[in-house]
Amino acid sequence: MAKYVLALDQGTTSSRAIVFDHDGAIVSSAQQEFPQIYPSPGLVEHDPEAIWSSQLAVAREAMQKAGASASDVAAIGITNQRETAIVWEKSTGKPVFNAIVWQSRLTVPICDALKAKGFDKEIRNRTGLVTDAYFSGTKVKWILDNVPGARAKADRGELLFGNVDTFLMWRLSKGRAHVTDPSNASRTLMYNIYEGKWDDVILNELGVPHSMLPTVMPSSGVFGEADAEFFGGAIKMAGDAGDQQAATFGQACYEVGMSKNTYGTGNFMLMNTGTKGVPSQNGLLTTIGWRQGDGPTIYCLEGSIFITGAAVQWLRDSLGVIKTSSDVEPLAATVPDNGGVFFVPAFVGLGAPYWDSYARGTIVGLTRGSTAGNIARATLESMCYQTRDVLEAMTAD
């Protein structure tokens, strides 16, 4: 008899899998980082094959640690880095380009052109989102416009699009399930969150064929089955939500006004607004939280901060002032305060509530007496300052 649930958490810098028992206790887990690709300043990509191989590997490892076979697992649930766009061939499953990551500023010129013609207002009114390179729609347009042969293949119905959840379920099902849920669809810039369907007006403007898009199903429900090849037996895929919406649900924000703030690569504050999508007047996003079965769609207000934990990675990988991410705390503790040093980690522009694609990282207040400790302290404080900006905007709304 099935006694476990396997959760797949495909994040921006690592893939993770956790086996839970019937009481919700963790039985085993596994995690694996995968490479980040930076073609030029402001651009971020992932190899879709690295996403797939790392996620499959940790899933198998977690099951092995738990001593679980496929028959022991009632279902697989998936949560994922949102907005990251993948386009692949329907016949072969081969990606036509690297995954364009949510952080990437690649499509800023496309967004600027949409704003110049006033189409950003249409996008806001239909999707609840601002016209920013953060979201998937302009990434798909860029791939179709710039990868040789992609536009013609898409027009012939030979290409598929998906965020990471869709790509994983398509691979796990061996191409039998091309699906997503409302929380992920609402982050594509192509989904009408009020009508609950792909928006033909936006698709026409972006030149994205409807045939590329996944079927949108409730967040809680059976999406298909993982093929027996991968785990020694078929397992139902029965839950899907974007990582931040999943965190909001997991933190039990079930009532209107309840909020959570997640600290990871970036920070994401979401507030449950119930069955009504509330337009923001202060630079926040209106987005779908989830939809369970035949129940109503639950909406959220969201403040998206692009760089928080990633700034600590920058201290580690680029500056080399720490060896592991956890070293940042003792380093920051070597000084009583920031010494007048302030850090704005706008490596890929600024998200909510500013939405400035052209902003770049800045450290101010440096003196001859400034130390690595001051910079580490300023890095941690930057997370607090950015969170306060979003909290004040949410309070105002």
mmCIF file of C-alpha atoms in Angstrom:
data_model
loop_
_atom_site.group_PDB
_atom_site.id
_atom_site.type_symbol
_atom_site.label_atom_id
_atom_site.label_comp_id
_atom_site.label_asym_id
_atom_site.label_seq_id
_atom_site.Cartn_x
_atom_site.Cartn_y
_atom_site.Cartn_z
ATOM 1 C CA MET A 1 0.000 0.000 0.000
ATOM 2 C CA ALA A 2 1.273 3.472 -0.909
ATOM 3 C CA LYS A 3 2.468 5.306 2.185
ATOM 4 C CA TYR A 4 4.611 8.152 0.874
ATOM 5 C CA VAL A 5 4.392 11.324 -1.204
ATOM 6 C CA LEU A 6 7.387 12.384 -3.298
ATOM 7 C CA ALA A 7 7.840 16.150 -3.566
ATOM 8 C CA LEU A 8 10.008 17.567 -6.340
ATOM 9 C CA ASP A 9 11.299 21.109 -5.767
ATOM 10 C CA GLN A 10 13.059 22.379 -8.871
ATOM 11 C CA GLY A 11 14.694 25.670 -7.868
ATOM 12 C CA THR A 12 16.851 28.302 -9.512
ATOM 13 C CA THR A 13 20.173 26.983 -8.249
ATOM 14 C CA SER A 14 19.395 23.415 -7.193
ATOM 15 C CA SER A 15 16.988 20.522 -7.577
ATOM 16 C CA ARG A 16 15.601 18.877 -4.445
ATOM 17 C CA ALA A 17 13.400 15.899 -3.656
ATOM 18 C CA ILE A 18 11.728 15.030 -0.355
ATOM 19 C CA VAL A 19 9.836 11.905 0.650
ATOM 20 C CA PHE A 20 7.032 12.579 3.144
ATOM 21 C CA ASP A 21 5.048 10.014 5.093
ATOM 22 C CA HIS A 22 1.292 10.058 5.708
ATOM 23 C CA ASP A 23 1.706 12.379 8.704
ATOM 24 C CA GLY A 24 3.701 14.924 6.705
ATOM 25 C CA ALA A 25 7.004 14.045 8.341
ATOM 26 C CA ILE A 26 10.175 14.041 6.228
ATOM 27 C CA VAL A 27 11.445 10.518 5.646
ATOM 28 C CA SER A 28 14.343 11.376 3.332
ATOM 29 C CA SER A 29 15.632 14.121 1.076
ATOM 30 C CA ALA A 30 18.272 14.798 -1.562
ATOM 31 C CA GLN A 31 19.547 17.970 -3.194
ATOM 32 C CA GLN A 32 21.888 18.761 -6.077
ATOM 33 C CA GLU A 33 23.107 22.090 -7.435
ATOM 34 C CA PHE A 34 23.390 22.592 -11.185
ATOM 35 C CA PRO A 35 25.339 25.113 -13.294
ATOM 36 C CA GLN A 36 24.249 28.705 -13.851
ATOM 37 C CA ILE A 37 24.982 30.112 -17.309
ATOM 38 C CA TYR A 38 25.745 33.819 -17.712
ATOM 39 C CA PRO A 39 26.246 34.568 -21.438
ATOM 40 C CA SER A 40 26.755 38.291 -20.756
ATOM 41 C CA PRO A 41 25.929 40.791 -17.999
ATOM 42 C CA GLY A 42 22.262 40.641 -17.028
ATOM 43 C CA LEU A 43 21.566 37.395 -18.901
ATOM 44 C CA VAL A 44 20.890 34.123 -17.070
ATOM 45 C CA GLU A 45 20.284 30.697 -18.599
ATOM 46 C CA HIS A 46 20.057 27.038 -17.565
ATOM 47 C CA ASP A 47 20.683 23.899 -19.567
ATOM 48 C CA PRO A 48 17.265 22.165 -19.586
ATOM 49 C CA GLU A 49 19.046 18.803 -19.623
ATOM 50 C CA ALA A 50 20.818 19.763 -16.372
ATOM 51 C CA ILE A 51 17.459 20.666 -14.832
ATOM 52 C CA TRP A 52 16.028 17.301 -15.911
ATOM 53 C CA SER A 53 18.991 15.113 -14.976
ATOM 54 C CA SER A 54 19.493 16.721 -11.558
ATOM 55 C CA GLN A 55 15.800 16.511 -10.679
ATOM 56 C CA LEU A 56 15.529 12.872 -11.754
ATOM 57 C CA ALA A 57 18.717 11.998 -9.864
ATOM 58 C CA VAL A 58 17.590 13.493 -6.551
ATOM 59 C CA ALA A 59 14.144 11.931 -6.883
ATOM 60 C CA ARG A 60 15.700 8.498 -7.256
ATOM 61 C CA GLU A 61 18.156 9.201 -4.430
ATOM 62 C CA ALA A 62 15.421 10.300 -2.017
ATOM 63 C CA MET A 63 13.371 7.199 -2.804
ATOM 64 C CA GLN A 64 16.419 4.992 -2.336
ATOM 65 C CA LYS A 65 17.204 6.584 1.029
ATOM 66 C CA ALA A 66 13.614 5.972 2.124
ATOM 67 C CA GLY A 67 13.752 2.400 0.893
ATOM 68 C CA ALA A 68 10.691 3.208 -1.216
ATOM 69 C CA SER A 69 9.602 1.560 -4.433
ATOM 70 C CA ALA A 70 7.148 3.094 -6.914
ATOM 71 C CA SER A 71 4.279 1.176 -5.322
ATOM 72 C CA ASP A 72 5.073 2.847 -1.986
ATOM 73 C CA VAL A 73 4.560 6.330 -3.455
ATOM 74 C CA ALA A 74 0.967 7.532 -3.701
ATOM 75 C CA ALA A 75 1.813 10.558 -5.817
ATOM 76 C CA ILE A 76 4.426 13.026 -7.002
ATOM 77 C CA GLY A 77 3.951 16.719 -6.293
ATOM 78 C CA ILE A 78 5.934 19.340 -8.200
ATOM 79 C CA THR A 79 6.927 22.875 -7.340
ATOM 80 C CA ASN A 80 9.286 24.933 -9.429
ATOM 81 C CA GLN A 81 11.156 28.105 -10.197
ATOM 82 C CA ARG A 82 8.541 30.168 -12.004
ATOM 83 C CA GLU A 83 8.659 32.189 -15.261
ATOM 84 C CA THR A 84 11.772 30.379 -16.545
ATOM 85 C CA ALA A 85 10.899 29.481 -20.134
ATOM 86 C CA ILE A 86 11.742 26.323 -22.072
ATOM 87 C CA VAL A 87 10.815 25.589 -25.694
ATOM 88 C CA TRP A 88 11.341 22.093 -27.079
ATOM 89 C CA GLU A 89 10.567 19.917 -30.093
ATOM 90 C CA LYS A 90 7.377 17.891 -29.704
ATOM 91 C CA SER A 91 8.758 14.933 -31.661
ATOM 92 C CA THR A 92 12.145 14.574 -29.942
ATOM 93 C CA GLY A 93 11.812 16.418 -26.619
ATOM 94 C CA LYS A 94 14.994 18.294 -27.466
ATOM 95 C CA PRO A 95 15.118 21.940 -26.295
ATOM 96 C CA VAL A 96 15.730 24.421 -29.112
ATOM 97 C CA PHE A 97 17.532 26.836 -26.766
ATOM 98 C CA ASN A 98 18.684 27.040 -23.177
ATOM 99 C CA ALA A 99 16.055 27.752 -20.536
ATOM 100 C CA ILE A 100 15.817 31.539 -20.214
ATOM 101 C CA VAL A 101 15.755 32.084 -16.453
ATOM 102 C CA TRP A 102 13.338 34.395 -14.669
ATOM 103 C CA GLN A 103 16.247 36.637 -13.624
ATOM 104 C CA SER A 104 17.412 37.238 -17.199
ATOM 105 C CA ARG A 105 17.130 40.715 -18.690
ATOM 106 C CA LEU A 106 17.356 39.380 -22.256
ATOM 107 C CA THR A 107 13.954 40.623 -23.375
ATOM 108 C CA VAL A 108 14.047 44.160 -21.989
ATOM 109 C CA PRO A 109 13.986 45.621 -25.554
ATOM 110 C CA ILE A 110 10.833 43.630 -26.344
ATOM 111 C CA CYS A 111 9.208 44.921 -23.156
ATOM 112 C CA ASP A 112 10.232 48.487 -23.979
ATOM 113 C CA ALA A 113 8.606 48.164 -27.417
ATOM 114 C CA LEU A 114 5.369 46.863 -25.874
ATOM 115 C CA LYS A 115 5.339 49.767 -23.435
ATOM 116 C CA ALA A 116 6.042 52.291 -26.212
ATOM 117 C CA LYS A 117 2.878 51.233 -28.036
ATOM 118 C CA GLY A 118 0.832 51.221 -24.825
ATOM 119 C CA PHE A 119 0.281 47.474 -24.808
ATOM 120 C CA ASP A 120 1.555 47.201 -21.234
ATOM 121 C CA LYS A 121 -1.856 48.433 -20.082
ATOM 122 C CA GLU A 122 -3.565 45.546 -21.882
ATOM 123 C CA ILE A 123 -1.139 43.114 -20.272
ATOM 124 C CA ARG A 124 -1.735 44.558 -16.809
ATOM 125 C CA ASN A 125 -5.515 44.452 -17.187
ATOM 126 C CA ARG A 126 -5.544 40.880 -18.471
ATOM 127 C CA THR A 127 -2.719 39.177 -16.556
ATOM 128 C CA GLY A 128 -2.301 41.291 -13.409
ATOM 129 C CA LEU A 129 1.395 41.596 -14.251
ATOM 130 C CA VAL A 130 3.697 44.422 -15.246
ATOM 131 C CA THR A 131 5.437 44.256 -18.615
ATOM 132 C CA ASP A 132 8.849 43.066 -17.513
ATOM 133 C CA ALA A 133 11.504 40.668 -18.816
ATOM 134 C CA TYR A 134 10.921 38.649 -15.619
ATOM 135 C CA PHE A 135 7.942 36.841 -17.153
ATOM 136 C CA SER A 136 7.814 34.041 -19.732
ATOM 137 C CA GLY A 137 5.885 35.513 -22.658
ATOM 138 C CA THR A 138 8.582 37.780 -24.052
ATOM 139 C CA LYS A 139 11.154 34.999 -23.561
ATOM 140 C CA VAL A 140 9.095 32.707 -25.807
ATOM 141 C CA LYS A 141 8.778 35.477 -28.398
ATOM 142 C CA TRP A 142 12.560 36.002 -28.314
ATOM 143 C CA ILE A 143 13.221 32.291 -28.891
ATOM 144 C CA LEU A 144 10.794 32.161 -31.826
ATOM 145 C CA ASP A 145 12.287 35.328 -33.337
ATOM 146 C CA ASN A 146 15.966 34.480 -32.839
ATOM 147 C CA VAL A 147 16.498 30.714 -32.971
ATOM 148 C CA PRO A 148 16.860 29.703 -36.645
ATOM 149 C CA GLY A 149 13.807 27.801 -37.847
ATOM 150 C CA ALA A 150 11.926 28.107 -34.556
ATOM 151 C CA ARG A 151 9.161 30.376 -35.842
ATOM 152 C CA ALA A 152 8.393 28.079 -38.792
ATOM 153 C CA LYS A 153 8.389 24.985 -36.557
ATOM 154 C CA ALA A 154 6.077 26.680 -34.061
ATOM 155 C CA ASP A 155 3.669 27.680 -36.827
ATOM 156 C CA ARG A 156 3.581 24.036 -37.936
ATOM 157 C CA GLY A 157 2.747 22.925 -34.403
ATOM 158 C CA GLU A 158 6.103 21.225 -33.897
ATOM 159 C CA LEU A 159 7.277 23.136 -30.801
ATOM 160 C CA LEU A 160 6.013 23.146 -27.235
ATOM 161 C CA PHE A 161 6.459 25.730 -24.487
ATOM 162 C CA GLY A 162 6.467 25.206 -20.781
ATOM 163 C CA ASN A 163 7.763 26.541 -17.536
ATOM 164 C CA VAL A 164 9.902 24.096 -15.561
ATOM 165 C CA ASP A 165 6.902 22.259 -14.075
ATOM 166 C CA THR A 166 5.499 21.578 -17.542
ATOM 167 C CA PHE A 167 8.865 20.438 -18.891
ATOM 168 C CA LEU A 168 9.386 18.017 -15.997
ATOM 169 C CA MET A 169 5.898 16.531 -16.280
ATOM 170 C CA TRP A 170 6.276 16.187 -20.045
ATOM 171 C CA ARG A 171 9.585 14.357 -19.569
ATOM 172 C CA LEU A 172 8.323 12.204 -16.690
ATOM 173 C CA SER A 173 5.259 11.180 -18.685
ATOM 174 C CA LYS A 174 7.332 10.563 -21.835
ATOM 175 C CA GLY A 175 5.412 13.239 -23.687
ATOM 176 C CA ARG A 176 1.926 12.134 -22.675
ATOM 177 C CA ALA A 177 1.231 15.113 -20.387
ATOM 178 C CA HIS A 178 1.701 18.693 -21.628
ATOM 179 C CA VAL A 179 0.138 20.422 -18.638
ATOM 180 C CA THR A 180 0.485 23.142 -16.012
ATOM 181 C CA ASP A 181 -1.551 24.702 -13.215
ATOM 182 C CA PRO A 182 -3.076 28.199 -12.829
ATOM 183 C CA SER A 183 -0.330 29.458 -10.490
ATOM 184 C CA ASN A 184 2.356 28.809 -13.099
ATOM 185 C CA ALA A 185 0.200 29.878 -16.051
ATOM 186 C CA SER A 186 -0.437 33.199 -14.305
ATOM 187 C CA ARG A 187 3.305 33.972 -14.463
ATOM 188 C CA THR A 188 3.672 33.618 -18.232
ATOM 189 C CA LEU A 189 2.331 37.061 -19.257
ATOM 190 C CA MET A 190 -0.009 35.138 -21.600
ATOM 191 C CA TYR A 191 -2.755 33.915 -19.243
ATOM 192 C CA ASN A 192 -5.884 35.903 -18.474
ATOM 193 C CA ILE A 193 -6.155 35.450 -14.708
ATOM 194 C CA TYR A 194 -9.702 36.810 -14.562
ATOM 195 C CA GLU A 195 -11.137 34.638 -17.347
ATOM 196 C CA GLY A 196 -8.973 31.606 -16.548
ATOM 197 C CA LYS A 197 -7.670 30.971 -20.054
ATOM 198 C CA TRP A 198 -4.795 31.722 -22.413
ATOM 199 C CA ASP A 199 -5.338 35.229 -23.755
ATOM 200 C CA ASP A 200 -5.697 35.379 -27.534
ATOM 201 C CA VAL A 201 -5.087 39.140 -27.708
ATOM 202 C CA ILE A 202 -1.720 38.811 -25.973
ATOM 203 C CA LEU A 203 -0.769 35.657 -27.898
ATOM 204 C CA ASN A 204 -1.460 37.499 -31.147
ATOM 205 C CA GLU A 205 0.656 40.476 -30.072
ATOM 206 C CA LEU A 206 3.583 38.258 -29.055
ATOM 207 C CA GLY A 207 3.209 35.942 -32.037
ATOM 208 C CA VAL A 208 2.980 32.809 -29.893
ATOM 209 C CA PRO A 209 0.848 30.015 -31.410
ATOM 210 C CA HIS A 210 -1.794 28.550 -29.116
ATOM 211 C CA SER A 211 -0.595 25.068 -30.087
ATOM 212 C CA MET A 212 2.611 25.590 -28.070
ATOM 213 C CA LEU A 213 0.816 26.088 -24.772
ATOM 214 C CA PRO A 214 0.092 23.486 -22.078
ATOM 215 C CA THR A 215 -3.353 22.546 -20.820
ATOM 216 C CA VAL A 216 -4.117 24.343 -17.554
ATOM 217 C CA MET A 217 -5.448 22.019 -14.829
ATOM 218 C CA PRO A 218 -6.277 22.576 -11.131
ATOM 219 C CA SER A 219 -3.234 22.801 -8.842
ATOM 220 C CA SER A 220 -4.500 19.823 -6.867
ATOM 221 C CA GLY A 221 -5.485 16.953 -9.144
ATOM 222 C CA VAL A 222 -3.984 14.204 -11.267
ATOM 223 C CA PHE A 223 -1.968 15.619 -14.172
ATOM 224 C CA GLY A 224 -0.797 12.268 -15.527
ATOM 225 C CA GLU A 225 1.628 9.510 -14.614
ATOM 226 C CA ALA A 226 5.415 9.332 -14.416
ATOM 227 C CA ASP A 227 6.466 6.514 -16.718
ATOM 228 C CA ALA A 228 7.475 3.218 -15.119
ATOM 229 C CA GLU A 229 10.945 3.538 -16.684
ATOM 230 C CA PHE A 230 12.041 6.184 -14.210
ATOM 231 C CA PHE A 231 11.090 4.697 -10.842
ATOM 232 C CA GLY A 232 10.416 1.033 -11.577
ATOM 233 C CA GLY A 233 6.672 1.593 -11.754
ATOM 234 C CA ALA A 234 4.182 4.283 -12.744
ATOM 235 C CA ILE A 235 3.459 7.021 -10.177
ATOM 236 C CA LYS A 236 0.669 9.590 -10.422
ATOM 237 C CA MET A 237 1.654 13.238 -10.758
ATOM 238 C CA ALA A 238 -0.998 14.796 -8.561
ATOM 239 C CA GLY A 239 -0.001 18.302 -7.519
ATOM 240 C CA ASP A 240 1.648 21.303 -9.149
ATOM 241 C CA ALA A 241 2.235 24.902 -8.088
ATOM 242 C CA GLY A 242 4.836 27.595 -8.641
ATOM 243 C CA ASP A 243 7.299 27.687 -5.763
ATOM 244 C CA GLN A 244 6.065 30.904 -4.168
ATOM 245 C CA GLN A 245 2.396 30.003 -4.363
ATOM 246 C CA ALA A 246 3.243 26.545 -3.009
ATOM 247 C CA ALA A 247 5.054 28.221 -0.104
ATOM 248 C CA THR A 248 2.035 30.435 0.567
ATOM 249 C CA PHE A 249 -0.219 27.383 0.714
ATOM 250 C CA GLY A 250 2.342 25.434 2.742
ATOM 251 C CA GLN A 251 2.571 28.264 5.276
ATOM 252 C CA ALA A 252 -1.212 27.880 5.724
ATOM 253 C CA CYS A 253 -2.125 31.313 4.349
ATOM 254 C CA TYR A 254 -5.664 30.145 3.643
ATOM 255 C CA GLU A 255 -7.539 33.238 4.808
ATOM 256 C CA VAL A 256 -7.778 36.673 3.225
ATOM 257 C CA GLY A 257 -5.001 38.943 4.477
ATOM 258 C CA MET A 258 -2.632 36.170 5.515
ATOM 259 C CA SER A 259 0.861 36.636 4.070
ATOM 260 C CA LYS A 260 4.255 34.949 3.883
ATOM 261 C CA ASN A 261 7.727 36.040 2.831
ATOM 262 C CA THR A 262 10.149 33.481 1.415
ATOM 263 C CA TYR A 263 13.909 34.029 1.556
ATOM 264 C CA GLY A 264 15.789 32.231 -1.212
ATOM 265 C CA THR A 265 17.575 33.279 -4.404
ATOM 266 C CA GLY A 266 15.218 36.226 -4.239
ATOM 267 C CA ASN A 267 12.483 37.239 -1.790
ATOM 268 C CA PHE A 268 8.813 36.848 -2.547
ATOM 269 C CA MET A 269 6.039 38.194 -0.348
ATOM 270 C CA LEU A 270 2.519 36.978 -1.120
ATOM 271 C CA MET A 271 -0.779 37.970 0.478
ATOM 272 C CA ASN A 272 -3.957 35.929 0.056
ATOM 273 C CA THR A 273 -6.712 38.195 -1.336
ATOM 274 C CA GLY A 274 -9.308 35.428 -1.602
ATOM 275 C CA THR A 275 -11.496 34.862 -4.656
ATOM 276 C CA LYS A 276 -10.959 38.405 -5.937
ATOM 277 C CA GLY A 277 -7.953 39.582 -7.908
ATOM 278 C CA VAL A 278 -6.984 42.943 -6.413
ATOM 279 C CA PRO A 279 -5.220 45.335 -8.844
ATOM 280 C CA SER A 280 -2.198 46.951 -7.222
ATOM 281 C CA GLN A 281 -1.720 50.716 -7.201
ATOM 282 C CA ASN A 282 1.762 50.467 -5.678
ATOM 283 C CA GLY A 283 3.946 48.353 -7.935
ATOM 284 C CA LEU A 284 2.866 44.876 -6.818
ATOM 285 C CA LEU A 285 1.591 41.989 -8.941
ATOM 286 C CA THR A 286 -1.863 40.471 -8.988
ATOM 287 C CA THR A 287 -1.426 36.739 -9.437
ATOM 288 C CA ILE A 288 -3.182 33.418 -8.975
ATOM 289 C CA GLY A 289 -2.383 31.551 -5.778
ATOM 290 C CA TRP A 290 -3.967 28.192 -6.558
ATOM 291 C CA ARG A 291 -7.091 26.354 -7.561
ATOM 292 C CA GLN A 292 -8.040 23.103 -5.828
ATOM 293 C CA GLY A 293 -10.171 20.696 -7.831
ATOM 294 C CA ASP A 294 -13.515 22.258 -8.674
ATOM 295 C CA GLY A 295 -13.053 24.967 -6.069
ATOM 296 C CA PRO A 296 -12.687 28.704 -6.738
ATOM 297 C CA THR A 297 -9.515 30.374 -7.933
ATOM 298 C CA ILE A 298 -7.605 31.977 -5.047
ATOM 299 C CA TYR A 299 -5.711 35.179 -5.855
ATOM 300 C CA CYS A 300 -2.710 36.860 -4.240
ATOM 301 C CA LEU A 301 -0.874 40.152 -4.244
ATOM 302 C CA GLU A 302 2.853 39.610 -4.716
ATOM 303 C CA GLY A 303 6.003 41.614 -4.208
ATOM 304 C CA SER A 304 8.883 40.056 -6.151
ATOM 305 C CA ILE A 305 12.456 40.888 -5.105
ATOM 306 C CA PHE A 306 14.965 39.476 -7.580
ATOM 307 C CA ILE A 307 18.198 39.293 -5.563
ATOM 308 C CA THR A 308 18.558 38.457 -1.877
ATOM 309 C CA GLY A 309 20.179 35.073 -1.210
ATOM 310 C CA ALA A 310 21.835 35.359 -4.621
ATOM 311 C CA ALA A 311 23.787 38.326 -3.230
ATOM 312 C CA VAL A 312 25.331 35.973 -0.666
ATOM 313 C CA GLN A 313 26.268 33.634 -3.505
ATOM 314 C CA TRP A 314 27.924 36.622 -5.175
ATOM 315 C CA LEU A 315 30.019 37.250 -2.041
ATOM 316 C CA ARG A 316 31.031 33.568 -2.172
ATOM 317 C CA ASP A 317 31.533 32.909 -5.871
ATOM 318 C CA SER A 318 32.529 36.270 -7.343
ATOM 319 C CA LEU A 319 34.204 38.209 -4.512
ATOM 320 C CA GLY A 320 35.532 35.143 -2.718
ATOM 321 C CA VAL A 321 35.176 36.718 0.743
ATOM 322 C CA ILE A 322 33.404 33.608 2.091
ATOM 323 C CA LYS A 323 33.830 29.928 1.266
ATOM 324 C CA THR A 324 30.297 28.771 2.043
ATOM 325 C CA SER A 325 27.054 30.746 2.176
ATOM 326 C CA SER A 326 26.713 30.129 5.920
ATOM 327 C CA ASP A 327 30.002 31.981 6.475
ATOM 328 C CA VAL A 328 28.249 35.295 5.813
ATOM 329 C CA GLU A 329 26.769 35.467 9.316
ATOM 330 C CA PRO A 330 30.030 35.213 11.304
ATOM 331 C CA LEU A 331 31.694 37.578 8.816
ATOM 332 C CA ALA A 332 28.919 40.165 9.276
ATOM 333 C CA ALA A 333 29.215 39.710 13.055
ATOM 334 C CA THR A 334 32.844 40.912 13.000
ATOM 335 C CA VAL A 335 31.539 44.502 12.855
ATOM 336 C CA PRO A 336 29.042 46.280 15.131
ATOM 337 C CA ASP A 337 27.175 47.863 12.190
ATOM 338 C CA ASN A 338 27.486 48.481 8.469
ATOM 339 C CA GLY A 339 29.964 51.322 8.967
ATOM 340 C CA GLY A 340 27.978 53.529 6.611
ATOM 341 C CA VAL A 341 28.140 50.966 3.780
ATOM 342 C CA PHE A 342 24.912 50.278 1.860
ATOM 343 C CA PHE A 343 24.414 47.711 -0.888
ATOM 344 C CA VAL A 344 21.717 47.725 -3.566
ATOM 345 C CA PRO A 345 21.997 44.236 -5.177
ATOM 346 C CA ALA A 346 20.311 45.181 -8.461
ATOM 347 C CA PHE A 347 22.330 42.675 -10.492
ATOM 348 C CA VAL A 348 19.414 42.075 -12.855
ATOM 349 C CA GLY A 349 17.493 45.291 -12.308
ATOM 350 C CA LEU A 350 14.983 45.952 -9.548
ATOM 351 C CA GLY A 351 11.672 44.150 -9.135
ATOM 352 C CA ALA A 352 8.785 45.260 -6.926
ATOM 353 C CA PRO A 353 7.847 47.949 -6.307
ATOM 354 C CA TYR A 354 10.220 49.779 -8.692
ATOM 355 C CA TRP A 355 10.343 47.560 -11.813
ATOM 356 C CA ASP A 356 13.484 49.210 -13.153
ATOM 357 C CA SER A 357 15.136 46.928 -15.704
ATOM 358 C CA TYR A 358 18.082 49.270 -16.092
ATOM 359 C CA ALA A 359 19.079 49.547 -12.431
ATOM 360 C CA ARG A 360 22.381 47.869 -11.568
ATOM 361 C CA GLY A 361 24.109 46.851 -8.369
ATOM 362 C CA THR A 362 25.596 49.609 -6.242
ATOM 363 C CA ILE A 363 27.712 49.744 -3.079
ATOM 364 C CA VAL A 364 27.974 53.194 -1.488
ATOM 365 C CA GLY A 365 29.629 54.595 1.608
ATOM 366 C CA LEU A 366 32.973 52.816 1.228
ATOM 367 C CA THR A 367 35.935 54.324 3.059
ATOM 368 C CA ARG A 368 39.520 53.244 3.605
ATOM 369 C CA GLY A 369 38.338 51.673 6.843
ATOM 370 C CA SER A 370 35.578 49.571 5.267
ATOM 371 C CA THR A 371 36.045 45.820 5.629
ATOM 372 C CA ALA A 372 34.648 42.630 4.183
ATOM 373 C CA GLY A 373 32.567 42.476 7.356
ATOM 374 C CA ASN A 374 30.897 45.792 6.505
ATOM 375 C CA ILE A 375 30.060 44.568 3.012
ATOM 376 C CA ALA A 376 28.694 41.281 4.384
ATOM 377 C CA ARG A 377 26.575 43.229 6.884
ATOM 378 C CA ALA A 378 25.317 45.539 4.121
ATOM 379 C CA THR A 379 24.435 42.493 2.019
ATOM 380 C CA LEU A 380 22.245 41.042 4.759
ATOM 381 C CA GLU A 381 20.693 44.419 5.494
ATOM 382 C CA SER A 382 19.828 44.855 1.810
ATOM 383 C CA MET A 383 17.408 41.932 2.183
ATOM 384 C CA CYS A 384 15.691 43.782 5.034
ATOM 385 C CA TYR A 385 15.453 47.088 3.202
ATOM 386 C CA GLN A 386 14.016 45.492 0.052
ATOM 387 C CA THR A 387 11.506 43.522 2.110
ATOM 388 C CA ARG A 388 10.404 46.695 3.876
ATOM 389 C CA ASP A 389 9.812 48.389 0.499
ATOM 390 C CA VAL A 390 7.472 45.568 -0.523
ATOM 391 C CA LEU A 391 5.729 45.408 2.848
ATOM 392 C CA GLU A 392 4.996 49.142 2.743
ATOM 393 C CA ALA A 393 3.608 48.800 -0.808
ATOM 394 C CA MET A 394 1.420 45.877 0.259
ATOM 395 C CA THR A 395 0.158 47.818 3.272
ATOM 396 C CA ALA A 396 -0.688 50.755 1.023
ATOM 397 C CA ASP A 397 -2.675 48.497 -1.323
#
